[in-house]
Short mmCIF file of C-alpha atoms in Angstrom, two decimals:
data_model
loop_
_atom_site.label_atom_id
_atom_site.label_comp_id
_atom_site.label_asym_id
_atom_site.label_seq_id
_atom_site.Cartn_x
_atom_site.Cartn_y
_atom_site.Cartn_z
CA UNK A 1 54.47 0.88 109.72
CA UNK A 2 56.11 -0.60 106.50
CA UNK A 3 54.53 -3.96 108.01
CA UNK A 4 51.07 -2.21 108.07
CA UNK A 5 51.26 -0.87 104.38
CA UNK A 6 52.64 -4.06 103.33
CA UNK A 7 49.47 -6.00 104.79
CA UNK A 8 47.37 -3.33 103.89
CA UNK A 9 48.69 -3.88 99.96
CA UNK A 10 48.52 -7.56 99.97
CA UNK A 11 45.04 -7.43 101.13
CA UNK A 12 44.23 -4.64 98.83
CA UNK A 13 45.79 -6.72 96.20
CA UNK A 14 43.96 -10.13 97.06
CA UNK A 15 40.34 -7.64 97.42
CA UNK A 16 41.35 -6.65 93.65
CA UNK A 17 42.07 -10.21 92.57
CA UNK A 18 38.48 -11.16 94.18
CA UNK A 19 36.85 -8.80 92.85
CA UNK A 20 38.33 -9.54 88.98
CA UNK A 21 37.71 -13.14 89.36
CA UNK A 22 34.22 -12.87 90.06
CA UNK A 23 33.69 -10.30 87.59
CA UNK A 24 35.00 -13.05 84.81
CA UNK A 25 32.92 -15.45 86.57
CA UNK A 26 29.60 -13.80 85.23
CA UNK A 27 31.47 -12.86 82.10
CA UNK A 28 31.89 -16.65 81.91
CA UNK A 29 28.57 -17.61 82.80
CA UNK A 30 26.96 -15.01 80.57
CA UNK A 31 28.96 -16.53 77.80
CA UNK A 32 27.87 -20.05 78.77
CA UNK A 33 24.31 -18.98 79.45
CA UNK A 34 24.24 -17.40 75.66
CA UNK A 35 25.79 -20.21 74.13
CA UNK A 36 23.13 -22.29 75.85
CA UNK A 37 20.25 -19.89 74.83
CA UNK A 38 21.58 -19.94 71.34
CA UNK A 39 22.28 -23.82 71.62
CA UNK A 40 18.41 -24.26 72.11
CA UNK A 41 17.27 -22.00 69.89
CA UNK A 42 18.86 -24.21 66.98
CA UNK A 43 17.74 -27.07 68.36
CA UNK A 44 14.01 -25.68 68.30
CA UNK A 45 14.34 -24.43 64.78
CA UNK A 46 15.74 -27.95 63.99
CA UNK A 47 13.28 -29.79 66.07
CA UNK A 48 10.46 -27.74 63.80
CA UNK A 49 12.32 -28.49 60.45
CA UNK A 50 12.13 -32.28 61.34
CA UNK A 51 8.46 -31.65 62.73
CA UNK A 52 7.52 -30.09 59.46
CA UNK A 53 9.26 -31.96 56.85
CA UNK A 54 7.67 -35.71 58.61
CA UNK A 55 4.26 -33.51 58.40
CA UNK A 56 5.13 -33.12 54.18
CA UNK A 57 5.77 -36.79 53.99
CA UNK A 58 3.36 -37.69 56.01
CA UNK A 59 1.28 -35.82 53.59
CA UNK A 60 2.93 -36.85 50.38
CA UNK A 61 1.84 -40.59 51.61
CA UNK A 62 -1.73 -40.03 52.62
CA UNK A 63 -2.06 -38.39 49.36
CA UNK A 64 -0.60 -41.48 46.97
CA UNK A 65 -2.44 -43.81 49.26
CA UNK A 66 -5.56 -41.68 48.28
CA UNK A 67 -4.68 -41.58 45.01
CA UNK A 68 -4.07 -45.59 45.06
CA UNK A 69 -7.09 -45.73 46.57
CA UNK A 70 -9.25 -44.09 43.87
CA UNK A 71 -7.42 -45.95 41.37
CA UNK A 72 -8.34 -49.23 42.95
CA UNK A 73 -11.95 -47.89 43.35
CA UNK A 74 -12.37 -46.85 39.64
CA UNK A 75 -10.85 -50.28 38.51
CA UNK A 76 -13.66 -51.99 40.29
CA UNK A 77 -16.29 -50.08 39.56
CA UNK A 78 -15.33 -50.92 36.22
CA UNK A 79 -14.93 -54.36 36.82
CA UNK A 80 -18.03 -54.23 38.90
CA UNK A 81 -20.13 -52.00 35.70
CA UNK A 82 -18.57 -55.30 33.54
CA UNK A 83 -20.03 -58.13 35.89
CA UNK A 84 -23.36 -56.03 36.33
CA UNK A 85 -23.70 -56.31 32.27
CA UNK A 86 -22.64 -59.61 32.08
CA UNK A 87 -24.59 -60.91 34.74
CA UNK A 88 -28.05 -59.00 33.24
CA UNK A 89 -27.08 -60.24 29.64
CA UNK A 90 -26.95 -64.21 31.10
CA UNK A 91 -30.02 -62.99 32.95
CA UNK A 92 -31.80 -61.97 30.15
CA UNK A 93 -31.95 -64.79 28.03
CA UNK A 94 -32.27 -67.30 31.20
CA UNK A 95 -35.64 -65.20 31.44
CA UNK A 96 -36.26 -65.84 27.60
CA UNK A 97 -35.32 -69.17 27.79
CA UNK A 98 -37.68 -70.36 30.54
CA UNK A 99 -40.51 -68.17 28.85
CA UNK A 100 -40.01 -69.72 25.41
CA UNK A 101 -40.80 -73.19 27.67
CA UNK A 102 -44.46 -74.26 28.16
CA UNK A 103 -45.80 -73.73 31.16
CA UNK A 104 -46.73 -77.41 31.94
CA UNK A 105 -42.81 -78.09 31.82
CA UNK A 106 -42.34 -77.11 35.98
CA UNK A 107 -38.66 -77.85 35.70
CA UNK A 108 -36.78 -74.89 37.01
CA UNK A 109 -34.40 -73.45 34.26
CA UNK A 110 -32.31 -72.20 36.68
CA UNK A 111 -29.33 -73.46 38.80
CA UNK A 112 -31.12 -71.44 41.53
CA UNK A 113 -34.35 -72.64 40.79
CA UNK A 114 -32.89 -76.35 41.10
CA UNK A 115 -31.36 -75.93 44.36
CA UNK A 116 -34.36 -74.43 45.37
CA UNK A 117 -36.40 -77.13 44.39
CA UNK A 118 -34.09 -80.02 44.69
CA UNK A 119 -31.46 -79.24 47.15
CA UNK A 120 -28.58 -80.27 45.15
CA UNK A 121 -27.04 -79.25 41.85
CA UNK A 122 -28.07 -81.06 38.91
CA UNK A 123 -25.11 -82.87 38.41
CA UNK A 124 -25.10 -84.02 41.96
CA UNK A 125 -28.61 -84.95 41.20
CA UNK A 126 -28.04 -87.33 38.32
CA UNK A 127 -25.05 -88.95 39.98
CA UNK A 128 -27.56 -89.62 42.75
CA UNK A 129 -30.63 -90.40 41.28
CA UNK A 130 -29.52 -91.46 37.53
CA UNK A 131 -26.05 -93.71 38.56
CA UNK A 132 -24.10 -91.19 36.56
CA UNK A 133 -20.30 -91.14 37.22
CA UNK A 134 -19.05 -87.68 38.08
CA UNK A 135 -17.45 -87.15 35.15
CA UNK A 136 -20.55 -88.32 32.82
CA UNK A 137 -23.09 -85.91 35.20
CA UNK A 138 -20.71 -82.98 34.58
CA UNK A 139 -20.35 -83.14 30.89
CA UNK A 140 -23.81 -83.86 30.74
CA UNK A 141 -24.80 -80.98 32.57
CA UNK A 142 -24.85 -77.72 31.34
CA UNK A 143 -22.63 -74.75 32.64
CA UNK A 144 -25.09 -72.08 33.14
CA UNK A 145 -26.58 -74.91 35.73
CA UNK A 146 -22.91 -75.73 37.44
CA UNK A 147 -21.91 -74.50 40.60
CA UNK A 148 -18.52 -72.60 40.24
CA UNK A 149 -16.42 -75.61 41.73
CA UNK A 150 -17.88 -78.20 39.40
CA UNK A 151 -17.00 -76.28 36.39
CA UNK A 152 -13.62 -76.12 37.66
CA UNK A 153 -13.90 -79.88 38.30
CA UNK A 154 -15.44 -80.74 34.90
CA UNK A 155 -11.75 -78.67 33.49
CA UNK A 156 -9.94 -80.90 35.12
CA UNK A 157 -11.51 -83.66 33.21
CA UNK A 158 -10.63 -82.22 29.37
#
């Protein structure tokens, strides 16, 4: 009998020891299941703190590039205003000029005129028809009648 309560208490005991084990077991798991639950719960909030503060730079540059932007615009249509007087004040007194000349004087007054007529600039003309040297056709020639690159050219003469 003593052999009977004996076994009987070490398998009560071992049922008990079971029984506590698996009981910390979920304790254990419910701790490591709320760590994890509040592990990703800071990584969301950080993961929407990183979303949202690339959204306010991303922001902050589209709105100096937009700002650059007008800047840039402004400064050209200013430049642009500029050239558009410019090029009506030269355009102006090209149309005076040629109406102050008779009318039996078919010469165009123009550089556009000349290239329409001629096909070449007139100091490309006069080296080719007149024997000029380049340098003598381009100081001979006036600058409202030059083509961009042979006033540059003519510079490089003085």
């Amino acid at each position: 009998m003593n052999k009977g309560l004996i076994l009987a208490g070490i398998l009560l005991s071992s049922l008990l020891l079971v029984g506590c084990s698996s009981t910390q077991s979920k304790d254990n798991a419910n701790t490591k299941s709320s760590s994890l639950v509040a592990n990703n719960k800071k990584k969301a909030v950080d993961s929407s703190k990183a979303i949202s503060e690339s959204k306010a730079k991303i922001e902050r540059k589209t709105k100096a590039s937009s700002i650059a932007k007008k800047h840039s615009e402004d400064k050209a249509s200013s430049a642009s205003a500029a050239s558009s007087s410019i090029a009506a004040q030269q355009s102006s007194k090209q149309v005076a000029a040629s109406q102050s000349q008779s009318s039996a004087n078919s010469e165009p007054t123009t550089l556009t005129g000349f290239l329409n007529k001629y096909g070449m600039s007139p100091a490309a003309y006069k080296m080719e028809h007149d024997g000029m040297t380049q340098e003598q056709a381009l100081k001979a020639t006036p600058d409202s009648m030059e083509t961009s690159g042979e006033i540059q050219m003519e510079n490089q003469y003085k």
